[in-house]
Tab-separated table of C-alpha atoms in Angstrom:
chain	number	residue	atom	x	y	z
A	1	MET	CA	-54.655	67.608	20.383
A	2	SER	CA	-54.715	65.854	23.781
A	3	ASP	CA	-52.131	66.536	26.484
A	4	GLU	CA	-50.960	62.930	26.225
A	5	LYS	CA	-50.329	63.276	22.492
A	6	ARG	CA	-48.526	66.585	23.029
A	7	ARG	CA	-46.206	64.948	25.506
A	8	THR	CA	-45.293	62.003	23.283
A	9	GLN	CA	-45.351	63.235	19.695
A	10	ILE	CA	-41.866	63.680	18.268
A	11	GLU	CA	-41.277	64.665	14.676
A	12	ASP	CA	-39.209	62.523	12.351
A	13	VAL	CA	-35.475	63.010	12.057
A	14	ASP	CA	-34.070	65.925	10.054
A	15	ARG	CA	-31.662	63.988	7.866
A	16	SER	CA	-30.406	66.903	5.754
A	17	LEU	CA	-26.824	65.962	6.618
A	18	TYR	CA	-27.286	62.512	5.087
A	19	ASP	CA	-30.136	62.745	2.548
A	20	PHE	CA	-28.386	64.756	-0.163
A	21	THR	CA	-27.795	62.864	-3.421
A	22	LYS	CA	-25.347	63.117	-6.306
A	23	SER	CA	-26.017	62.442	-9.983
A	24	GLU	CA	-25.070	59.010	-11.347
A	25	GLU	CA	-24.277	60.482	-14.763
A	26	GLY	CA	-21.269	58.712	-16.252
A	27	TYR	CA	-21.350	55.945	-13.653
A	28	GLU	CA	-20.987	52.281	-14.496
A	29	ARG	CA	-24.099	50.401	-13.404
A	30	TYR	CA	-24.711	46.700	-13.994
A	31	ALA	CA	-28.156	45.392	-14.862
A	32	ASP	CA	-30.591	44.673	-12.052
A	33	GLY	CA	-30.929	41.097	-10.878
A	34	LEU	CA	-28.403	38.337	-10.326
A	35	THR	CA	-26.946	36.107	-13.065
A	36	PRO	CA	-23.663	34.249	-13.690
A	37	ASP	CA	-22.770	36.858	-16.318
A	38	ILE	CA	-23.064	39.664	-13.752
A	39	VAL	CA	-20.915	37.715	-11.287
A	40	ARG	CA	-18.269	37.074	-13.956
A	41	ALA	CA	-18.345	40.742	-14.938
A	42	ILE	CA	-17.663	41.865	-11.340
A	43	SER	CA	-14.819	39.375	-10.989
A	44	GLY	CA	-13.380	40.263	-14.396
A	45	LYS	CA	-13.458	43.971	-13.650
A	46	LYS	CA	-11.347	43.322	-10.572
A	47	ASP	CA	-8.995	40.906	-12.401
A	48	GLU	CA	-9.366	38.383	-9.602
A	49	PRO	CA	-7.545	35.073	-9.170
A	50	GLN	CA	-9.447	32.030	-10.395
A	51	TRP	CA	-10.199	30.781	-6.898
A	52	MET	CA	-12.191	33.932	-6.135
A	53	LEU	CA	-14.278	33.641	-9.308
A	54	ASP	CA	-14.942	29.983	-8.505
A	55	MET	CA	-16.058	30.990	-5.019
A	56	ARG	CA	-18.396	33.651	-6.424
A	57	LEU	CA	-20.061	31.258	-8.854
A	58	LYS	CA	-20.493	28.598	-6.166
A	59	ALA	CA	-22.042	31.210	-3.867
A	60	LEU	CA	-24.448	32.211	-6.616
A	61	GLU	CA	-25.650	28.607	-6.844
A	62	VAL	CA	-26.103	28.500	-3.057
A	63	PHE	CA	-28.072	31.773	-3.154
A	64	HIS	CA	-30.538	30.479	-5.758
A	65	LYS	CA	-30.998	27.140	-3.966
A	66	LYS	CA	-31.208	28.387	-0.380
A	67	GLU	CA	-34.638	29.200	0.994
A	68	MET	CA	-35.397	32.361	2.894
A	69	ALA	CA	-35.448	32.057	6.666
A	70	GLY	CA	-38.827	31.493	8.293
A	71	ASN	CA	-41.187	34.241	9.415
A	72	TRP	CA	-39.442	34.787	12.738
A	73	GLY	CA	-38.185	38.288	11.937
A	74	PRO	CA	-39.317	41.466	10.144
A	75	SER	CA	-40.752	41.090	6.667
A	76	ILE	CA	-38.422	41.734	3.736
A	77	ALA	CA	-41.181	41.286	1.172
A	78	GLY	CA	-40.428	44.776	-0.144
A	79	LEU	CA	-36.941	43.692	-1.224
A	80	ASP	CA	-36.996	42.436	-4.821
A	81	MET	CA	-33.570	41.304	-6.020
A	82	ASP	CA	-34.784	41.547	-9.612
A	83	HIS	CA	-34.840	45.318	-9.114
A	84	ILE	CA	-31.525	45.706	-7.264
A	85	SER	CA	-28.296	46.511	-9.078
A	86	THR	CA	-25.431	44.665	-7.397
A	87	TYR	CA	-22.673	46.854	-8.857
A	88	VAL	CA	-22.597	50.639	-9.303
A	89	SER	CA	-19.326	52.484	-9.615
A	90	PRO	CA	-18.177	56.043	-10.243
A	91	LYS	CA	-15.636	56.040	-13.055
A	92	THR	CA	-12.682	57.033	-10.932
A	93	LYS	CA	-9.584	55.264	-9.705
A	94	GLN	CA	-8.831	54.841	-6.025
A	95	ALA	CA	-6.978	57.887	-4.691
A	96	ARG	CA	-4.425	58.143	-1.909
A	97	ASP	CA	-4.389	61.919	-1.993
A	98	TRP	CA	-7.657	63.610	-1.010
A	99	ASP	CA	-7.159	66.273	-3.681
A	100	ASP	CA	-7.335	63.557	-6.369
A	101	VAL	CA	-10.866	62.435	-5.422
A	102	PRO	CA	-13.524	63.708	-7.908
A	103	LYS	CA	-15.218	66.859	-6.660
A	104	ASP	CA	-18.778	65.504	-6.295
A	105	ILE	CA	-17.584	62.491	-4.310
A	106	LYS	CA	-15.194	64.620	-2.261
A	107	ASP	CA	-18.047	67.006	-1.447
A	108	THR	CA	-20.078	64.073	-0.125
A	109	PHE	CA	-17.407	62.919	2.287
A	110	GLU	CA	-16.505	66.500	3.259
A	111	ARG	CA	-20.121	67.023	4.322
A	112	LEU	CA	-19.969	63.818	6.356
A	113	GLY	CA	-16.783	64.979	8.090
A	114	ILE	CA	-14.413	62.254	6.890
A	115	PRO	CA	-11.318	64.344	6.000
A	116	GLN	CA	-11.517	66.257	9.264
A	117	ALA	CA	-11.824	63.005	11.219
A	118	GLU	CA	-8.780	61.652	9.393
A	119	ARG	CA	-6.688	64.674	10.222
A	120	GLU	CA	-7.679	64.803	13.864
A	121	SER	CA	-8.062	61.302	15.206
A	122	LEU	CA	-7.446	58.474	12.762
A	123	ALA	CA	-4.445	56.374	11.787
A	124	GLY	CA	-5.976	55.510	8.429
A	125	VAL	CA	-9.139	55.965	6.389
A	126	GLY	CA	-10.913	54.055	3.641
A	127	ALA	CA	-13.908	55.648	1.906
A	128	GLN	CA	-16.259	53.541	-0.189
A	129	TYR	CA	-18.763	55.140	-2.572
A	130	ASP	CA	-21.376	52.690	-3.849
A	131	SER	CA	-19.461	49.558	-4.934
A	132	GLU	CA	-15.854	50.775	-4.941
A	133	ILE	CA	-13.283	52.287	-2.588
A	134	VAL	CA	-12.562	55.799	-3.885
A	135	TYR	CA	-9.992	56.866	-1.288
A	136	HIS	CA	-7.573	54.994	0.953
A	137	ASN	CA	-4.694	56.267	3.050
A	138	MET	CA	-2.752	55.410	6.202
A	139	ARG	CA	-0.251	57.357	8.283
A	140	GLU	CA	3.371	56.523	7.531
A	141	GLU	CA	4.176	56.216	11.229
A	142	VAL	CA	1.649	53.346	11.444
A	143	ALA	CA	2.755	51.619	8.248
A	144	LYS	CA	6.394	51.522	9.404
A	145	TYR	CA	5.406	49.029	12.129
A	146	GLY	CA	4.197	46.603	9.482
A	147	VAL	CA	0.492	47.395	9.834
A	148	VAL	CA	-1.376	46.758	6.582
A	149	TYR	CA	-4.594	48.625	5.867
A	150	THR	CA	-5.756	48.324	2.290
A	151	THR	CA	-8.645	47.061	0.191
A	152	ILE	CA	-9.371	43.384	-0.339
A	153	GLU	CA	-8.888	43.967	-4.072
A	154	ASP	CA	-5.402	45.422	-3.572
A	155	ALA	CA	-4.469	42.603	-1.198
A	156	LEU	CA	-5.521	40.062	-3.836
A	157	HIS	CA	-3.037	41.650	-6.260
A	158	ASP	CA	-0.143	41.610	-3.772
A	159	PRO	CA	1.900	38.355	-3.896
A	160	LYS	CA	2.570	38.636	-0.157
A	161	TRP	CA	-1.031	39.074	0.925
A	162	GLU	CA	-3.058	37.142	-1.655
A	163	PRO	CA	-2.263	33.797	0.089
A	164	VAL	CA	-3.339	35.322	3.427
A	165	VAL	CA	-6.667	36.479	1.976
A	166	HIS	CA	-7.106	33.030	0.420
A	167	GLU	CA	-6.449	31.389	3.806
A	168	TYR	CA	-8.970	33.473	5.791
A	169	PHE	CA	-11.585	34.846	3.373
A	170	GLY	CA	-14.979	33.204	3.828
A	171	THR	CA	-13.848	30.799	6.549
A	172	LEU	CA	-15.533	32.460	9.528
A	173	ILE	CA	-18.781	33.282	7.723
A	174	PRO	CA	-19.492	30.413	5.325
A	175	MET	CA	-21.557	31.111	2.222
A	176	THR	CA	-24.048	28.500	3.444
A	177	ASP	CA	-24.718	30.472	6.626
A	178	HIS	CA	-27.862	32.088	5.193
A	179	LYS	CA	-29.229	33.242	1.859
A	180	PHE	CA	-27.786	36.740	2.039
A	181	ALA	CA	-24.363	35.476	3.059
A	182	ALA	CA	-24.372	33.540	-0.217
A	183	LEU	CA	-25.488	36.686	-2.046
A	184	HIS	CA	-22.624	38.597	-0.453
A	185	TYR	CA	-19.965	36.146	-1.604
A	186	ALA	CA	-21.375	36.155	-5.126
A	187	VAL	CA	-21.253	39.932	-5.629
A	188	TRP	CA	-19.021	41.392	-2.882
A	189	SER	CA	-17.107	44.544	-3.781
A	190	GLY	CA	-14.920	46.900	-1.744
A	191	GLY	CA	-14.244	46.760	1.949
A	192	SER	CA	-11.003	46.529	3.901
A	193	PHE	CA	-8.111	44.188	4.636
A	194	VAL	CA	-6.276	44.890	7.897
A	195	TYR	CA	-3.262	43.053	9.268
A	196	VAL	CA	-1.651	44.024	12.582
A	197	PRO	CA	1.659	42.253	13.317
A	198	ALA	CA	2.332	40.541	16.643
A	199	GLY	CA	2.893	42.885	19.553
A	200	VAL	CA	1.975	46.079	17.682
A	201	THR	CA	-0.421	48.563	19.275
A	202	VAL	CA	-2.083	50.914	16.791
A	203	GLU	CA	-2.360	54.116	18.803
A	204	TYR	CA	-5.131	55.709	16.719
A	205	PRO	CA	-8.215	54.057	15.195
A	206	LEU	CA	-8.543	52.966	11.595
A	207	GLN	CA	-11.831	53.830	9.903
A	208	SER	CA	-13.822	52.728	6.890
A	209	TYR	CA	-16.819	54.780	5.789
A	210	PHE	CA	-19.461	53.341	3.446
A	211	ARG	CA	-21.707	55.671	1.466
A	212	LEU	CA	-24.427	54.238	-0.768
A	213	ASN	CA	-25.507	56.993	-3.156
A	214	ALA	CA	-27.162	54.971	-5.934
A	215	GLN	CA	-30.903	54.374	-6.041
A	216	GLY	CA	-32.225	50.799	-6.181
A	217	ALA	CA	-28.768	49.342	-5.540
A	218	GLY	CA	-26.905	47.162	-3.078
A	219	GLN	CA	-23.630	47.522	-1.214
A	220	PHE	CA	-21.674	44.373	-0.433
A	221	GLU	CA	-18.320	45.317	1.107
A	222	HIS	CA	-16.160	42.705	2.851
A	223	THR	CA	-13.996	43.523	5.878
A	224	LEU	CA	-11.242	41.096	6.880
A	225	ILE	CA	-9.138	41.931	9.957
A	226	ILE	CA	-6.325	39.813	11.411
A	227	VAL	CA	-4.849	40.916	14.745
A	228	GLU	CA	-1.785	38.832	15.536
A	229	PRO	CA	-0.761	37.723	19.084
A	230	GLY	CA	-0.369	40.539	21.582
A	231	ALA	CA	-1.456	43.251	19.114
A	232	ASP	CA	-4.097	45.923	19.735
A	233	LEU	CA	-6.430	47.684	17.285
A	234	HIS	CA	-9.508	49.905	17.261
A	235	PHE	CA	-11.430	49.833	13.979
A	236	ILE	CA	-14.363	52.161	13.254
A	237	GLU	CA	-17.061	51.586	10.655
A	238	GLY	CA	-19.432	54.351	9.552
A	239	CYS	CA	-22.373	54.011	7.147
A	240	SER	CA	-24.969	56.312	5.587
A	241	ALA	CA	-27.239	56.664	2.565
A	242	PRO	CA	-29.811	59.159	1.249
A	243	LYS	CA	-33.501	58.333	1.284
A	244	TYR	CA	-35.181	57.081	-1.880
A	245	TYR	CA	-38.653	55.722	-2.520
A	246	GLU	CA	-37.502	52.272	-3.556
A	247	ALA	CA	-35.554	49.618	-1.713
A	248	ASN	CA	-31.799	49.670	-1.235
A	249	LEU	CA	-29.843	46.747	0.206
A	250	HIS	CA	-26.795	46.449	2.425
A	251	ALA	CA	-25.409	42.909	2.766
A	252	GLY	CA	-21.793	43.285	3.808
A	253	ALA	CA	-19.680	40.843	5.789
A	254	VAL	CA	-17.119	41.329	8.557
A	255	GLU	CA	-14.651	38.584	9.526
A	256	LEU	CA	-12.410	39.270	12.531
A	257	PHE	CA	-9.563	37.074	13.771
A	258	VAL	CA	-8.150	37.977	17.195
A	259	LYS	CA	-5.098	35.896	18.057
A	260	ASP	CA	-3.599	34.914	21.450
A	261	GLY	CA	-3.418	37.828	23.876
A	262	ALA	CA	-4.605	40.364	21.295
A	263	ARG	CA	-7.373	42.954	21.592
A	264	LEU	CA	-9.738	44.277	18.956
A	265	ARG	CA	-12.411	46.930	19.382
A	266	TYR	CA	-14.872	47.222	16.498
A	267	SER	CA	-17.098	50.317	16.640
A	268	THR	CA	-19.994	51.030	14.288
A	269	ILE	CA	-22.147	54.104	13.783
A	270	GLU	CA	-24.890	53.259	11.283
A	271	ASN	CA	-27.210	55.861	9.845
A	272	TRP	CA	-28.734	54.181	6.827
A	273	SER	CA	-31.829	55.741	5.268
A	274	LYS	CA	-35.284	54.374	5.970
A	275	ASN	CA	-35.632	52.610	2.614
A	276	MET	CA	-32.609	50.420	3.399
A	277	TYR	CA	-32.724	46.692	4.100
A	278	ASN	CA	-29.688	46.124	6.325
A	279	LEU	CA	-28.829	42.416	6.233
A	280	ASN	CA	-25.227	42.545	7.395
A	281	THR	CA	-23.234	39.648	8.905
A	282	LYS	CA	-20.396	40.108	11.405
A	283	ARG	CA	-18.339	37.465	13.177
A	284	ALA	CA	-15.199	37.307	15.336
A	285	LYS	CA	-13.028	34.370	16.405
A	286	VAL	CA	-11.063	34.982	19.597
A	287	ALA	CA	-8.041	32.967	20.740
A	288	SER	CA	-6.613	32.370	24.218
A	289	ASP	CA	-6.250	35.373	26.544
A	290	ALA	CA	-7.583	37.650	23.779
A	291	LYS	CA	-10.369	40.206	23.971
A	292	MET	CA	-13.076	41.255	21.515
A	293	GLU	CA	-15.054	44.459	22.081
A	294	TRP	CA	-18.064	45.546	20.035
A	295	VAL	CA	-19.555	49.041	20.225
A	296	SER	CA	-22.609	49.499	18.018
A	297	GLY	CA	-24.953	52.412	17.330
A	298	SER	CA	-27.777	51.748	14.855
A	299	PHE	CA	-29.961	54.699	13.821
A	300	GLY	CA	-31.210	53.858	10.361
A	301	SER	CA	-32.687	51.385	7.850
A	302	HIS	CA	-36.240	50.297	7.197
A	303	VAL	CA	-35.503	46.723	8.266
A	304	SER	CA	-32.410	45.368	10.017
A	305	TYR	CA	-31.241	41.852	10.727
A	306	LEU	CA	-27.953	42.312	12.578
A	307	TYR	CA	-26.441	39.972	15.166
A	308	PRO	CA	-22.639	40.256	15.547
A	309	THR	CA	-21.300	36.878	16.652
A	310	THR	CA	-18.255	36.182	18.805
A	311	VAL	CA	-16.667	32.752	19.113
A	312	LEU	CA	-14.554	32.606	22.272
A	313	GLN	CA	-12.445	29.684	21.146
A	314	GLY	CA	-9.420	30.073	23.396
A	315	ASP	CA	-9.157	29.686	27.146
A	316	ARG	CA	-9.538	32.894	29.168
A	317	SER	CA	-10.762	34.822	26.134
A	318	SER	CA	-13.422	37.475	26.624
A	319	CYS	CA	-16.044	39.515	24.822
A	320	GLU	CA	-17.840	42.774	25.590
A	321	PHE	CA	-20.786	43.926	23.488
A	322	THR	CA	-22.266	47.400	23.985
A	323	GLY	CA	-25.015	48.543	21.630
A	324	ILE	CA	-27.858	50.965	21.093
A	325	THR	CA	-30.660	50.880	18.531
A	326	PHE	CA	-33.082	53.724	17.727
A	327	ALA	CA	-36.268	52.803	15.809
A	328	GLY	CA	-38.657	55.473	14.553
A	329	ALA	CA	-41.634	55.486	12.213
A	330	THR	CA	-41.566	52.767	9.489
A	331	GLN	CA	-38.578	51.050	11.112
A	332	ASP	CA	-38.492	47.408	12.244
A	333	LEU	CA	-35.042	46.705	13.655
A	334	ASP	CA	-34.225	43.134	14.676
A	335	THR	CA	-30.807	43.273	16.297
A	336	GLY	CA	-28.727	41.722	19.031
A	337	CYS	CA	-25.702	39.472	19.328
A	338	LYS	CA	-24.521	35.903	19.754
A	339	VAL	CA	-21.650	34.651	21.890
A	340	ILE	CA	-20.299	31.111	21.743
A	341	LEU	CA	-18.054	30.255	24.705
A	342	ASN	CA	-15.920	27.220	23.887
A	343	GLY	CA	-12.791	27.866	25.965
A	344	ALA	CA	-12.334	27.400	29.705
A	345	ASP	CA	-12.612	30.477	31.975
A	346	THR	CA	-14.109	32.554	29.176
A	347	THR	CA	-16.253	35.604	29.947
A	348	ALA	CA	-18.885	37.514	27.997
A	349	SER	CA	-20.725	40.701	28.883
A	350	VAL	CA	-23.594	42.089	26.804
A	351	GLU	CA	-25.217	45.465	27.520
A	352	THR	CA	-27.721	46.879	25.050
A	353	LYS	CA	-30.166	49.770	24.893
A	354	SER	CA	-33.062	50.307	22.508
A	355	ILE	CA	-35.260	53.352	21.957
A	356	SER	CA	-38.565	53.268	20.076
A	357	LYS	CA	-40.769	56.149	18.955
A	358	ASP	CA	-43.570	56.947	16.478
A	359	GLY	CA	-44.511	53.287	16.077
A	360	GLY	CA	-40.965	52.020	15.606
A	361	VAL	CA	-40.313	48.372	16.453
A	362	ASN	CA	-37.195	47.155	18.275
A	363	THR	CA	-36.513	43.459	18.776
A	364	PHE	CA	-33.431	42.406	20.709
A	365	ARG	CA	-32.239	38.818	20.314
A	366	SER	CA	-29.372	37.377	22.307
A	367	SER	CA	-27.915	33.902	22.053
A	368	VAL	CA	-25.397	32.591	24.564
A	369	VAL	CA	-23.976	29.129	23.915
A	370	ILE	CA	-21.753	27.503	26.553
A	371	GLY	CA	-19.767	24.618	25.052
A	372	ARG	CA	-19.113	21.306	26.779
A	373	HIS	CA	-15.475	22.161	27.483
A	374	ALA	CA	-16.085	25.745	28.660
A	375	ASP	CA	-15.346	25.094	32.326
A	376	ASN	CA	-16.133	28.053	34.601
A	377	ALA	CA	-17.447	30.160	31.719
A	378	ARG	CA	-19.301	33.328	32.725
A	379	ALA	CA	-21.838	35.275	30.683
A	380	SER	CA	-24.214	38.122	31.494
A	381	VAL	CA	-26.786	39.812	29.254
A	382	SER	CA	-28.549	43.077	30.074
A	383	CYS	CA	-31.133	44.665	27.797
A	384	GLN	CA	-32.930	47.940	28.532
A	385	SER	CA	-35.656	49.351	26.315
A	386	LEU	CA	-37.183	52.821	26.339
A	387	MET	CA	-40.456	53.560	24.528
A	388	LEU	CA	-41.313	57.194	23.919
A	389	ASP	CA	-45.021	56.711	23.154
A	390	ASN	CA	-47.820	54.172	23.340
A	391	ILE	CA	-47.728	53.087	19.676
A	392	SER	CA	-44.148	51.782	19.582
A	393	ARG	CA	-42.989	48.284	20.430
A	394	SER	CA	-40.003	46.656	22.073
A	395	ASP	CA	-39.338	42.938	22.570
A	396	THR	CA	-36.505	40.972	24.146
A	397	ILE	CA	-35.898	37.397	23.037
A	398	PRO	CA	-33.017	35.718	24.903
A	399	ALA	CA	-31.710	32.218	24.226
A	400	MET	CA	-29.387	30.313	26.563
A	401	ASP	CA	-27.787	26.998	25.577
A	402	VAL	CA	-25.655	25.807	28.494
A	403	ARG	CA	-23.790	22.509	28.090
A	404	ASN	CA	-21.355	22.730	31.001
A	405	PRO	CA	-22.551	22.503	34.625
A	406	THR	CA	-19.787	24.778	35.944
A	407	ALA	CA	-20.930	27.748	33.840
A	408	SER	CA	-22.747	30.819	35.164
A	409	VAL	CA	-25.186	32.666	32.896
A	410	GLY	CA	-27.483	35.582	33.690
A	411	HIS	CA	-30.012	37.667	31.766
A	412	GLU	CA	-32.003	40.741	32.701
A	413	ALA	CA	-34.332	42.923	30.677
A	414	THR	CA	-36.336	46.050	31.429
A	415	ILE	CA	-38.834	47.915	29.278
A	416	GLY	CA	-40.239	51.294	30.255
A	417	ARG	CA	-41.276	54.806	29.274
A	418	ILE	CA	-39.957	58.237	30.210
A	419	SER	CA	-41.361	59.240	33.565
A	420	ASP	CA	-43.617	62.305	33.543
A	421	ASP	CA	-42.169	63.197	36.957
A	422	THR	CA	-38.670	63.276	35.467
A	423	ILE	CA	-39.791	65.536	32.618
A	424	LEU	CA	-41.614	67.872	35.010
A	425	TYR	CA	-38.568	68.064	37.285
A	426	LEU	CA	-36.245	68.983	34.403
A	427	MET	CA	-38.760	71.535	33.116
A	428	SER	CA	-38.850	73.066	36.591
A	429	ARG	CA	-35.094	73.545	36.287
A	430	GLY	CA	-35.501	75.617	33.110
A	431	CYS	CA	-35.563	73.011	30.336
A	432	SER	CA	-38.213	72.917	27.634
A	433	GLU	CA	-40.120	69.660	27.300
A	434	ALA	CA	-38.179	68.775	24.127
A	435	GLU	CA	-34.862	69.502	25.837
A	436	ALA	CA	-35.899	67.447	28.853
A	437	ARG	CA	-36.797	64.422	26.737
A	438	THR	CA	-33.551	64.690	24.789
A	439	MET	CA	-31.563	64.861	28.022
A	440	VAL	CA	-33.239	61.695	29.315
A	441	VAL	CA	-32.583	59.823	26.072
A	442	ASN	CA	-28.959	61.001	25.959
A	443	GLY	CA	-28.493	59.798	29.524
A	444	PHE	CA	-30.044	56.472	28.588
A	445	ALA	CA	-27.608	56.152	25.652
A	446	ASN	CA	-24.555	57.277	27.617
A	447	PRO	CA	-23.094	53.775	28.226
A	448	VAL	CA	-22.629	53.473	24.456
A	449	SER	CA	-21.482	57.003	23.645
A	450	LYS	CA	-18.843	56.976	26.381
A	451	GLU	CA	-17.221	53.941	24.725
A	452	LEU	CA	-16.667	55.817	21.446
A	453	PRO	CA	-13.825	58.211	20.583
A	454	LEU	CA	-14.871	61.785	21.283
A	455	GLU	CA	-15.637	62.722	17.666
A	456	TYR	CA	-17.928	59.730	17.186
A	457	ALA	CA	-19.617	60.123	20.555
A	458	VAL	CA	-20.502	63.643	19.430
A	459	GLU	CA	-21.870	62.255	16.151
A	460	MET	CA	-24.026	59.723	17.979
A	461	ASN	CA	-25.352	62.352	20.382
A	462	ASN	CA	-26.146	64.611	17.414
A	463	LEU	CA	-28.086	61.774	15.779
A	464	ILE	CA	-30.101	61.343	18.966
A	465	LYS	CA	-30.724	65.067	19.092
A	466	LEU	CA	-31.958	65.030	15.479
A	467	GLU	CA	-34.253	62.095	16.201
A	468	MET	CA	-35.678	63.927	19.206
A	469	GLU	CA	-35.892	67.340	17.577
A	470	GLY	CA	-39.241	69.036	17.206
A	471	ALA	CA	-41.101	67.730	20.234
A	472	ILE	CA	-44.440	69.456	20.646
A	473	GLY	CA	-45.365	70.693	24.065
């Protein structure tokens, strides 16, 4: 083996924490494919209001009629909807006491650290297993301020909140947005509904964790968050799945409404398996003097199309997007973000990092749109890419659409490799080559990890360490 290959070869991630599976014996699993009968069965199981069933059936029509997007992104030819089950559920009711969760499901989330995280740092937790929420709980001291954190299904059965869901659901991400948005609205299941009253600051984060255990299945959760004027919330989303040798699909949707003077931080740590097609859609609408913050760490999936979108509708509203993507062997991750600045004196800041190894492909796409009435809008985009060998790939594709002459927009991108001089220096200070490379990558990722709560920063750093583990040299 050549010296060059010794310096750059890094073994694949040890995913033993995530790749364990549980038997589906006794589970309810709908037939593969997508038909009106399947859509009606999902809606009937949830005893939904008529308007939701009507929306599902309309979305199904849109899905069948809408063409796939052009060949501008990674291929999804390996995803065959005729061999994807859109609904798989363990036969258990949602629990509010951890002791009431079935043992095999509880074991899964125990291994992923969810109960410990709840006890130590979270105001509330929702845990979804395949197509259904199996556990949901929130601290009483948070609920007493009027904060609502529940499932969409439960909100639809509450006379107070069903009209609110009806008012907001599907308005920020229309079913006509793209083919997989239509698919989502046809078969969505699970997810979260969050309402934070005006002026309330939620001191600890809320978290939803999504675990897809079933083979050859899809997960289609819907998250709807409304942060009223002057309120403040941090919401964390975690995802994982074991590896199978056939395609799995994730096509969730996230709709975020941030009212006047409010602040919302939405953090994601994704560690899907490398047979997953991650076709998620996320969008936020931000009112005057409000702030939207995204923190995103993406470490899994075979193919990703993920571009969180922020609409800065109100004057003096702002957005910060901080993200990192890690692509290894067999991974083609097409990620980025879009910001639409419509209000006057709006500001947007985008800072992303990508790491590629073992032939992994990272593509970063940014879109900044400055509206005609966005006087004095300011936007900056920074993208840095690190390639750990000479067989990986990284591309940056920015788009700027500026329709107001008073706006200021900037973009910078850098692509590079780890310096041999840096590795030699660290080795001279007592590090092994593997340790040196991991230190460099951790330093590269630090702007993202420092934005996460301590427990999740540790998780992200551990994922990086696993990805880097086993360097030869």
